[in-house]
């Protein structure tokens, strides 16, 4: 059975989409079938994998609107073994439409149930807010991966998200846990970045990944070419850091590449 991981942080600009696209692509290189569900109306995971938001036929909006099943909305990408359920700005309407729907928190969970066995990992790229789209993602997920930018307000954002996870666990999804905390946009020349990393590790211990994602030009440029960094510049520090994270995750889950 595939593992469903929501990539979430209520703070914007911390690297959620960068992590979703690049980690998924790195895991797909190990010939594991991977799926991204782009649940952010900005559709950055969608465009970051080279799929035009203007020409997306069936999208996550259609799944929520019950116009199609989730399997019909999956698009293949330029990365073998990696698919995506695309998103467009239409998804903004879901927040309003779901208000009157019975069982509105569980719609995505029910949709994913039909396909989760086809994938080793399903990553849900969440918007930077706690609305019904993020709530649906957290209810559907087995765990939450939290990208944290190495800056002053990092711990404050982590505290807010920890409270949210606790609320969701108590009300909707008892199995929800923190998959791991990923330090992103790390600048080794900045003393504050080192202090924040140390503080996060002190508070969350083994939940923090050993791999740290650096500030890197390739990670910033690759989305404009519709590619993950591994296809844009495989030798860049950004691409290599996500390959390292993928290996760390595979090893943690008792899997070795090529098995």
PDB file of C-alpha atoms in Angstrom:
ATOM      1  CA  UNK A   1       0.000   0.000   0.000  1.00  0.00           C
ATOM      2  CA  UNK A   2       1.344   3.421  -0.955  1.00  0.00           C
ATOM      3  CA  UNK A   3       2.256   5.975   1.681  1.00  0.00           C
ATOM      4  CA  UNK A   4       0.503   9.331   1.484  1.00  0.00           C
ATOM      5  CA  UNK A   5       2.588  12.295   2.637  1.00  0.00           C
ATOM      6  CA  UNK A   6       1.239  15.843   2.796  1.00  0.00           C
ATOM      7  CA  UNK A   7       3.911  18.514   2.333  1.00  0.00           C
ATOM      8  CA  UNK A   8       2.647  21.371   4.448  1.00  0.00           C
ATOM      9  CA  UNK A   9       3.535  24.499   6.339  1.00  0.00           C
ATOM     10  CA  UNK A  10       1.101  27.313   7.041  1.00  0.00           C
ATOM     11  CA  UNK A  11       3.924  29.729   6.298  1.00  0.00           C
ATOM     12  CA  UNK A  12       4.482  30.503   2.612  1.00  0.00           C
ATOM     13  CA  UNK A  13       7.787  30.580   0.776  1.00  0.00           C
ATOM     14  CA  UNK A  14       9.458  27.766   2.685  1.00  0.00           C
ATOM     15  CA  UNK A  15      10.008  25.356  -0.209  1.00  0.00           C
ATOM     16  CA  UNK A  16       6.900  23.138  -0.190  1.00  0.00           C
ATOM     17  CA  UNK A  17       6.524  22.961  -3.962  1.00  0.00           C
ATOM     18  CA  UNK A  18      10.287  22.787  -4.543  1.00  0.00           C
ATOM     19  CA  UNK A  19      10.363  19.817  -2.178  1.00  0.00           C
ATOM     20  CA  UNK A  20       7.323  18.109  -3.700  1.00  0.00           C
ATOM     21  CA  UNK A  21       8.684  18.297  -7.255  1.00  0.00           C
ATOM     22  CA  UNK A  22      12.339  17.534  -6.560  1.00  0.00           C
ATOM     23  CA  UNK A  23      11.873  14.840  -3.934  1.00  0.00           C
ATOM     24  CA  UNK A  24       9.246  13.081  -6.051  1.00  0.00           C
ATOM     25  CA  UNK A  25      11.505  13.208  -9.121  1.00  0.00           C
ATOM     26  CA  UNK A  26      14.475  11.890  -7.123  1.00  0.00           C
ATOM     27  CA  UNK A  27      12.438   8.980  -5.748  1.00  0.00           C
ATOM     28  CA  UNK A  28      11.115   8.209  -9.233  1.00  0.00           C
ATOM     29  CA  UNK A  29      14.732   7.742 -10.400  1.00  0.00           C
ATOM     30  CA  UNK A  30      14.831   4.743  -8.044  1.00  0.00           C
ATOM     31  CA  UNK A  31      12.072   3.262 -10.251  1.00  0.00           C
ATOM     32  CA  UNK A  32       9.409   3.649  -7.587  1.00  0.00           C
ATOM     33  CA  UNK A  33       6.026   4.789  -8.906  1.00  0.00           C
ATOM     34  CA  UNK A  34       5.383   8.228  -7.439  1.00  0.00           C
ATOM     35  CA  UNK A  35       2.405  10.608  -7.650  1.00  0.00           C
ATOM     36  CA  UNK A  36       2.104  14.301  -6.796  1.00  0.00           C
ATOM     37  CA  UNK A  37      -1.318  15.746  -6.074  1.00  0.00           C
ATOM     38  CA  UNK A  38      -1.132  19.498  -6.608  1.00  0.00           C
ATOM     39  CA  UNK A  39      -3.685  20.894  -4.192  1.00  0.00           C
ATOM     40  CA  UNK A  40      -2.487  24.500  -4.377  1.00  0.00           C
ATOM     41  CA  UNK A  41      -4.597  26.699  -6.707  1.00  0.00           C
ATOM     42  CA  UNK A  42      -1.393  28.449  -7.826  1.00  0.00           C
ATOM     43  CA  UNK A  43      -0.514  25.194  -9.605  1.00  0.00           C
ATOM     44  CA  UNK A  44       3.232  25.572  -9.180  1.00  0.00           C
ATOM     45  CA  UNK A  45       3.909  21.833  -8.950  1.00  0.00           C
ATOM     46  CA  UNK A  46       1.928  21.462 -12.171  1.00  0.00           C
ATOM     47  CA  UNK A  47       3.886  24.079 -14.119  1.00  0.00           C
ATOM     48  CA  UNK A  48       7.130  23.024 -12.434  1.00  0.00           C
ATOM     49  CA  UNK A  49       6.776  19.636 -14.119  1.00  0.00           C
ATOM     50  CA  UNK A  50       6.168  21.150 -17.539  1.00  0.00           C
ATOM     51  CA  UNK A  51       2.382  20.868 -17.647  1.00  0.00           C
ATOM     52  CA  UNK A  52       0.556  23.940 -18.928  1.00  0.00           C
ATOM     53  CA  UNK A  53      -2.156  25.031 -16.530  1.00  0.00           C
ATOM     54  CA  UNK A  54      -4.073  26.499 -19.480  1.00  0.00           C
ATOM     55  CA  UNK A  55      -4.224  23.174 -21.315  1.00  0.00           C
ATOM     56  CA  UNK A  56      -4.884  20.870 -18.365  1.00  0.00           C
ATOM     57  CA  UNK A  57      -7.829  18.694 -19.405  1.00  0.00           C
ATOM     58  CA  UNK A  58      -8.910  17.077 -16.149  1.00  0.00           C
ATOM     59  CA  UNK A  59      -7.633  18.547 -12.902  1.00  0.00           C
ATOM     60  CA  UNK A  60      -8.042  18.211  -9.145  1.00  0.00           C
ATOM     61  CA  UNK A  61     -10.958  20.627  -9.379  1.00  0.00           C
ATOM     62  CA  UNK A  62     -12.814  18.077 -11.511  1.00  0.00           C
ATOM     63  CA  UNK A  63     -12.135  15.409  -8.888  1.00  0.00           C
ATOM     64  CA  UNK A  64     -13.592  17.567  -6.112  1.00  0.00           C
ATOM     65  CA  UNK A  65     -16.543  18.468  -8.349  1.00  0.00           C
ATOM     66  CA  UNK A  66     -17.121  14.755  -9.071  1.00  0.00           C
ATOM     67  CA  UNK A  67     -16.750  15.327 -12.807  1.00  0.00           C
ATOM     68  CA  UNK A  68     -14.100  12.602 -12.980  1.00  0.00           C
ATOM     69  CA  UNK A  69     -12.288  10.057 -10.847  1.00  0.00           C
ATOM     70  CA  UNK A  70      -8.807  10.877  -9.647  1.00  0.00           C
ATOM     71  CA  UNK A  71      -7.239   8.208 -11.872  1.00  0.00           C
ATOM     72  CA  UNK A  72      -8.616  10.002 -14.946  1.00  0.00           C
ATOM     73  CA  UNK A  73      -6.900  13.248 -13.912  1.00  0.00           C
ATOM     74  CA  UNK A  74      -3.385  11.816 -13.582  1.00  0.00           C
ATOM     75  CA  UNK A  75      -0.888  13.142 -16.135  1.00  0.00           C
ATOM     76  CA  UNK A  76       2.460  11.555 -16.909  1.00  0.00           C
ATOM     77  CA  UNK A  77       5.534  13.771 -16.693  1.00  0.00           C
ATOM     78  CA  UNK A  78       8.943  13.903 -18.362  1.00  0.00           C
ATOM     79  CA  UNK A  79      10.287  11.929 -15.411  1.00  0.00           C
ATOM     80  CA  UNK A  80       9.676   8.189 -15.721  1.00  0.00           C
ATOM     81  CA  UNK A  81       7.562   6.677 -12.907  1.00  0.00           C
ATOM     82  CA  UNK A  82       6.300  10.138 -11.893  1.00  0.00           C
ATOM     83  CA  UNK A  83       2.719  11.293 -12.414  1.00  0.00           C
ATOM     84  CA  UNK A  84       0.790  14.340 -11.234  1.00  0.00           C
ATOM     85  CA  UNK A  85      -2.810  15.329 -10.624  1.00  0.00           C
ATOM     86  CA  UNK A  86      -2.628  18.916 -11.919  1.00  0.00           C
ATOM     87  CA  UNK A  87      -4.158  22.018 -10.431  1.00  0.00           C
ATOM     88  CA  UNK A  88      -5.384  25.296 -11.894  1.00  0.00           C
ATOM     89  CA  UNK A  89      -6.799  28.493 -10.458  1.00  0.00           C
ATOM     90  CA  UNK A  90     -10.264  26.865 -10.728  1.00  0.00           C
ATOM     91  CA  UNK A  91      -9.388  25.080  -7.498  1.00  0.00           C
ATOM     92  CA  UNK A  92     -10.004  28.361  -5.637  1.00  0.00           C
ATOM     93  CA  UNK A  93     -13.723  27.721  -6.069  1.00  0.00           C
ATOM     94  CA  UNK A  94     -13.551  24.445  -4.161  1.00  0.00           C
ATOM     95  CA  UNK A  95     -13.219  26.223  -0.804  1.00  0.00           C
ATOM     96  CA  UNK A  96     -16.625  27.844  -1.365  1.00  0.00           C
ATOM     97  CA  UNK A  97     -18.308  24.838  -2.951  1.00  0.00           C
ATOM     98  CA  UNK A  98     -17.260  22.451  -0.178  1.00  0.00           C
ATOM     99  CA  UNK A  99     -18.847  24.485   2.604  1.00  0.00           C
ATOM    100  CA  UNK A 100     -22.256  22.898   2.014  1.00  0.00           C
ATOM    101  CA  UNK A 101     -20.988  19.398   1.171  1.00  0.00           C
ATOM    102  CA  UNK A 102     -21.548  16.646   3.707  1.00  0.00           C
ATOM    103  CA  UNK A 103     -18.315  14.910   4.730  1.00  0.00           C
ATOM    104  CA  UNK A 104     -16.363  17.691   3.021  1.00  0.00           C
ATOM    105  CA  UNK A 105     -13.169  16.964   4.989  1.00  0.00           C
ATOM    106  CA  UNK A 106     -12.922  13.421   3.592  1.00  0.00           C
ATOM    107  CA  UNK A 107     -13.457  13.988  -0.152  1.00  0.00           C
ATOM    108  CA  UNK A 108      -9.788  13.751  -1.135  1.00  0.00           C
ATOM    109  CA  UNK A 109      -9.226  10.776   1.158  1.00  0.00           C
ATOM    110  CA  UNK A 110     -12.051   8.835  -0.494  1.00  0.00           C
ATOM    111  CA  UNK A 111     -10.774   9.777  -3.964  1.00  0.00           C
ATOM    112  CA  UNK A 112      -7.205   8.619  -3.259  1.00  0.00           C
ATOM    113  CA  UNK A 113      -8.337   5.272  -1.834  1.00  0.00           C
ATOM    114  CA  UNK A 114      -8.978   3.977  -5.361  1.00  0.00           C
ATOM    115  CA  UNK A 115      -5.379   4.534  -6.541  1.00  0.00           C
ATOM    116  CA  UNK A 116      -3.068   4.474  -3.523  1.00  0.00           C
ATOM    117  CA  UNK A 117      -1.987   0.863  -4.097  1.00  0.00           C
ATOM    118  CA  UNK A 118      -0.531   1.822  -7.490  1.00  0.00           C
ATOM    119  CA  UNK A 119       2.108   4.115  -5.979  1.00  0.00           C
ATOM    120  CA  UNK A 120       4.959   3.768  -3.502  1.00  0.00           C
ATOM    121  CA  UNK A 121       4.541   7.373  -2.410  1.00  0.00           C
ATOM    122  CA  UNK A 122       1.813   9.939  -2.987  1.00  0.00           C
ATOM    123  CA  UNK A 123       2.868  13.498  -2.154  1.00  0.00           C
ATOM    124  CA  UNK A 124       0.220  16.180  -1.621  1.00  0.00           C
ATOM    125  CA  UNK A 125       1.542  19.699  -2.228  1.00  0.00           C
ATOM    126  CA  UNK A 126      -0.528  21.927   0.080  1.00  0.00           C
ATOM    127  CA  UNK A 127      -1.327  25.641  -0.139  1.00  0.00           C
ATOM    128  CA  UNK A 128       0.148  27.937   2.545  1.00  0.00           C
ATOM    129  CA  UNK A 129      -3.092  28.264   4.516  1.00  0.00           C
ATOM    130  CA  UNK A 130      -5.363  26.162   6.669  1.00  0.00           C
ATOM    131  CA  UNK A 131      -8.501  26.033   4.534  1.00  0.00           C
ATOM    132  CA  UNK A 132     -10.561  23.080   3.344  1.00  0.00           C
ATOM    133  CA  UNK A 133      -7.964  22.144   0.701  1.00  0.00           C
ATOM    134  CA  UNK A 134      -5.221  21.725   3.303  1.00  0.00           C
ATOM    135  CA  UNK A 135      -7.627  20.051   5.717  1.00  0.00           C
ATOM    136  CA  UNK A 136      -8.576  17.509   3.040  1.00  0.00           C
ATOM    137  CA  UNK A 137      -4.885  16.821   2.451  1.00  0.00           C
ATOM    138  CA  UNK A 138      -4.196  16.276   6.159  1.00  0.00           C
ATOM    139  CA  UNK A 139      -7.205  13.985   6.527  1.00  0.00           C
ATOM    140  CA  UNK A 140      -6.071  11.932   3.508  1.00  0.00           C
ATOM    141  CA  UNK A 141      -2.413  11.720   4.567  1.00  0.00           C
ATOM    142  CA  UNK A 142      -0.605   9.161   6.664  1.00  0.00           C
ATOM    143  CA  UNK A 143       1.946  11.776   7.687  1.00  0.00           C
ATOM    144  CA  UNK A 144       3.149  15.340   7.141  1.00  0.00           C
ATOM    145  CA  UNK A 145       6.519  16.468   5.821  1.00  0.00           C
ATOM    146  CA  UNK A 146       7.303  19.994   6.985  1.00  0.00           C
ATOM    147  CA  UNK A 147       9.784  22.143   5.036  1.00  0.00           C
ATOM    148  CA  UNK A 148      11.220  24.822   7.330  1.00  0.00           C
ATOM    149  CA  UNK A 149      13.176  27.791   6.063  1.00  0.00           C
ATOM    150  CA  UNK A 150      16.221  28.522   8.221  1.00  0.00           C
ATOM    151  CA  UNK A 151      15.106  31.973   9.328  1.00  0.00           C
ATOM    152  CA  UNK A 152      13.932  33.823  12.412  1.00  0.00           C
ATOM    153  CA  UNK A 153      10.230  32.819  12.497  1.00  0.00           C
ATOM    154  CA  UNK A 154      10.797  29.141  11.691  1.00  0.00           C
ATOM    155  CA  UNK A 155       9.885  27.772  15.127  1.00  0.00           C
ATOM    156  CA  UNK A 156       6.775  29.919  15.320  1.00  0.00           C
ATOM    157  CA  UNK A 157       5.490  28.374  12.092  1.00  0.00           C
ATOM    158  CA  UNK A 158       6.356  24.892  13.332  1.00  0.00           C
ATOM    159  CA  UNK A 159       4.383  25.511  16.515  1.00  0.00           C
ATOM    160  CA  UNK A 160       1.297  26.542  14.555  1.00  0.00           C
ATOM    161  CA  UNK A 161       1.504  23.500  12.310  1.00  0.00           C
ATOM    162  CA  UNK A 162       2.051  21.150  15.269  1.00  0.00           C
ATOM    163  CA  UNK A 163      -1.172  22.468  16.826  1.00  0.00           C
ATOM    164  CA  UNK A 164      -3.004  21.974  13.534  1.00  0.00           C
ATOM    165  CA  UNK A 165      -1.789  18.390  13.226  1.00  0.00           C
ATOM    166  CA  UNK A 166      -2.919  17.709  16.782  1.00  0.00           C
ATOM    167  CA  UNK A 167      -6.395  19.110  16.040  1.00  0.00           C
ATOM    168  CA  UNK A 168      -6.728  17.067  12.828  1.00  0.00           C
ATOM    169  CA  UNK A 169      -5.533  13.934  14.631  1.00  0.00           C
ATOM    170  CA  UNK A 170      -8.097  14.393  17.395  1.00  0.00           C
ATOM    171  CA  UNK A 171     -11.034  15.173  15.101  1.00  0.00           C
ATOM    172  CA  UNK A 172     -10.538  13.505  11.706  1.00  0.00           C
ATOM    173  CA  UNK A 173      -7.414  11.386  11.252  1.00  0.00           C
ATOM    174  CA  UNK A 174      -6.027   9.579  14.282  1.00  0.00           C
ATOM    175  CA  UNK A 175      -3.050   8.129  12.358  1.00  0.00           C
ATOM    176  CA  UNK A 176      -1.637  11.499  11.244  1.00  0.00           C
ATOM    177  CA  UNK A 177       1.930  12.073  12.372  1.00  0.00           C
ATOM    178  CA  UNK A 178       4.955  14.162  11.430  1.00  0.00           C
ATOM    179  CA  UNK A 179       6.890  12.283   8.750  1.00  0.00           C
ATOM    180  CA  UNK A 180       9.876  14.566   9.089  1.00  0.00           C
ATOM    181  CA  UNK A 181      11.065  18.153   9.236  1.00  0.00           C
ATOM    182  CA  UNK A 182      13.206  19.372   6.359  1.00  0.00           C
ATOM    183  CA  UNK A 183      15.535  22.348   6.748  1.00  0.00           C
ATOM    184  CA  UNK A 184      15.432  24.381   3.525  1.00  0.00           C
ATOM    185  CA  UNK A 185      17.096  27.458   1.992  1.00  0.00           C
ATOM    186  CA  UNK A 186      20.105  26.919   4.232  1.00  0.00           C
ATOM    187  CA  UNK A 187      22.928  29.428   3.815  1.00  0.00           C
ATOM    188  CA  UNK A 188      26.057  28.055   5.462  1.00  0.00           C
ATOM    189  CA  UNK A 189      27.587  31.562   5.580  1.00  0.00           C
ATOM    190  CA  UNK A 190      24.720  32.871   7.723  1.00  0.00           C
ATOM    191  CA  UNK A 191      25.123  32.395  11.497  1.00  0.00           C
ATOM    192  CA  UNK A 192      21.348  32.742  12.026  1.00  0.00           C
ATOM    193  CA  UNK A 193      20.732  29.777   9.699  1.00  0.00           C
ATOM    194  CA  UNK A 194      23.008  27.631  11.862  1.00  0.00           C
ATOM    195  CA  UNK A 195      21.280  28.826  15.040  1.00  0.00           C
ATOM    196  CA  UNK A 196      17.805  28.056  13.643  1.00  0.00           C
ATOM    197  CA  UNK A 197      18.894  24.603  12.443  1.00  0.00           C
ATOM    198  CA  UNK A 198      20.335  23.846  15.883  1.00  0.00           C
ATOM    199  CA  UNK A 199      17.159  25.042  17.616  1.00  0.00           C
ATOM    200  CA  UNK A 200      14.886  22.965  15.353  1.00  0.00           C
ATOM    201  CA  UNK A 201      17.004  19.849  15.965  1.00  0.00           C
ATOM    202  CA  UNK A 202      16.939  20.515  19.717  1.00  0.00           C
ATOM    203  CA  UNK A 203      13.114  20.666  19.744  1.00  0.00           C
ATOM    204  CA  UNK A 204      12.316  17.881  17.261  1.00  0.00           C
ATOM    205  CA  UNK A 205      15.326  15.562  17.482  1.00  0.00           C
ATOM    206  CA  UNK A 206      15.210  12.562  15.161  1.00  0.00           C
ATOM    207  CA  UNK A 207      12.201  13.987  13.302  1.00  0.00           C
ATOM    208  CA  UNK A 208      14.588  16.392  11.524  1.00  0.00           C
ATOM    209  CA  UNK A 209      16.173  14.958   8.377  1.00  0.00           C
ATOM    210  CA  UNK A 210      19.955  14.758   8.224  1.00  0.00           C
ATOM    211  CA  UNK A 211      19.792  16.179   4.713  1.00  0.00           C
ATOM    212  CA  UNK A 212      19.676  19.975   4.550  1.00  0.00           C
ATOM    213  CA  UNK A 213      18.531  21.768   1.382  1.00  0.00           C
ATOM    214  CA  UNK A 214      20.823  24.708   0.520  1.00  0.00           C
ATOM    215  CA  UNK A 215      19.983  27.969  -1.170  1.00  0.00           C
ATOM    216  CA  UNK A 216      20.730  27.132  -4.790  1.00  0.00           C
ATOM    217  CA  UNK A 217      20.360  28.856  -8.153  1.00  0.00           C
ATOM    218  CA  UNK A 218      19.327  25.670  -9.987  1.00  0.00           C
ATOM    219  CA  UNK A 219      16.416  25.056  -7.625  1.00  0.00           C
ATOM    220  CA  UNK A 220      15.168  28.566  -8.365  1.00  0.00           C
ATOM    221  CA  UNK A 221      15.670  28.413 -12.138  1.00  0.00           C
ATOM    222  CA  UNK A 222      14.438  24.887 -12.919  1.00  0.00           C
ATOM    223  CA  UNK A 223      10.672  25.612 -12.516  1.00  0.00           C
ATOM    224  CA  UNK A 224      10.781  28.261 -15.247  1.00  0.00           C
ATOM    225  CA  UNK A 225      11.905  25.486 -17.614  1.00  0.00           C
ATOM    226  CA  UNK A 226       9.188  23.100 -16.389  1.00  0.00           C
ATOM    227  CA  UNK A 227      11.745  20.690 -14.992  1.00  0.00           C
ATOM    228  CA  UNK A 228      12.847  19.344 -11.625  1.00  0.00           C
ATOM    229  CA  UNK A 229      16.429  20.277 -10.783  1.00  0.00           C
ATOM    230  CA  UNK A 230      17.642  16.721 -11.510  1.00  0.00           C
ATOM    231  CA  UNK A 231      16.727  17.253 -15.198  1.00  0.00           C
ATOM    232  CA  UNK A 232      17.796  20.895 -15.308  1.00  0.00           C
ATOM    233  CA  UNK A 233      21.219  20.565 -13.667  1.00  0.00           C
ATOM    234  CA  UNK A 234      21.850  17.159 -12.129  1.00  0.00           C
ATOM    235  CA  UNK A 235      25.221  18.181 -10.696  1.00  0.00           C
ATOM    236  CA  UNK A 236      23.912  21.231  -8.855  1.00  0.00           C
ATOM    237  CA  UNK A 237      23.942  21.254  -5.062  1.00  0.00           C
ATOM    238  CA  UNK A 238      20.154  21.569  -5.079  1.00  0.00           C
ATOM    239  CA  UNK A 239      19.596  18.465  -7.211  1.00  0.00           C
ATOM    240  CA  UNK A 240      22.155  16.477  -5.238  1.00  0.00           C
ATOM    241  CA  UNK A 241      20.587  17.468  -1.915  1.00  0.00           C
ATOM    242  CA  UNK A 242      17.177  16.121  -2.970  1.00  0.00           C
ATOM    243  CA  UNK A 243      18.794  12.902  -4.214  1.00  0.00           C
ATOM    244  CA  UNK A 244      20.368  12.616  -0.769  1.00  0.00           C
ATOM    245  CA  UNK A 245      16.976  13.193   0.883  1.00  0.00           C
ATOM    246  CA  UNK A 246      15.397  10.523  -1.330  1.00  0.00           C
ATOM    247  CA  UNK A 247      18.051   8.006  -0.263  1.00  0.00           C
ATOM    248  CA  UNK A 248      17.494   8.928   3.379  1.00  0.00           C
ATOM    249  CA  UNK A 249      13.744   8.352   3.037  1.00  0.00           C
ATOM    250  CA  UNK A 250      14.152   5.050   1.174  1.00  0.00           C
ATOM    251  CA  UNK A 251      16.567   3.785   3.826  1.00  0.00           C
ATOM    252  CA  UNK A 252      14.262   4.863   6.656  1.00  0.00           C
ATOM    253  CA  UNK A 253      11.441   2.878   5.118  1.00  0.00           C
ATOM    254  CA  UNK A 254      13.501  -0.259   4.752  1.00  0.00           C
ATOM    255  CA  UNK A 255      13.856  -0.056   0.978  1.00  0.00           C
ATOM    256  CA  UNK A 256      17.042  -0.031  -1.054  1.00  0.00           C
ATOM    257  CA  UNK A 257      17.359   1.268  -4.575  1.00  0.00           C
ATOM    258  CA  UNK A 258      17.104  -1.514  -7.119  1.00  0.00           C
ATOM    259  CA  UNK A 259      15.082  -3.850  -4.872  1.00  0.00           C
TER     260      UNK A 259
END
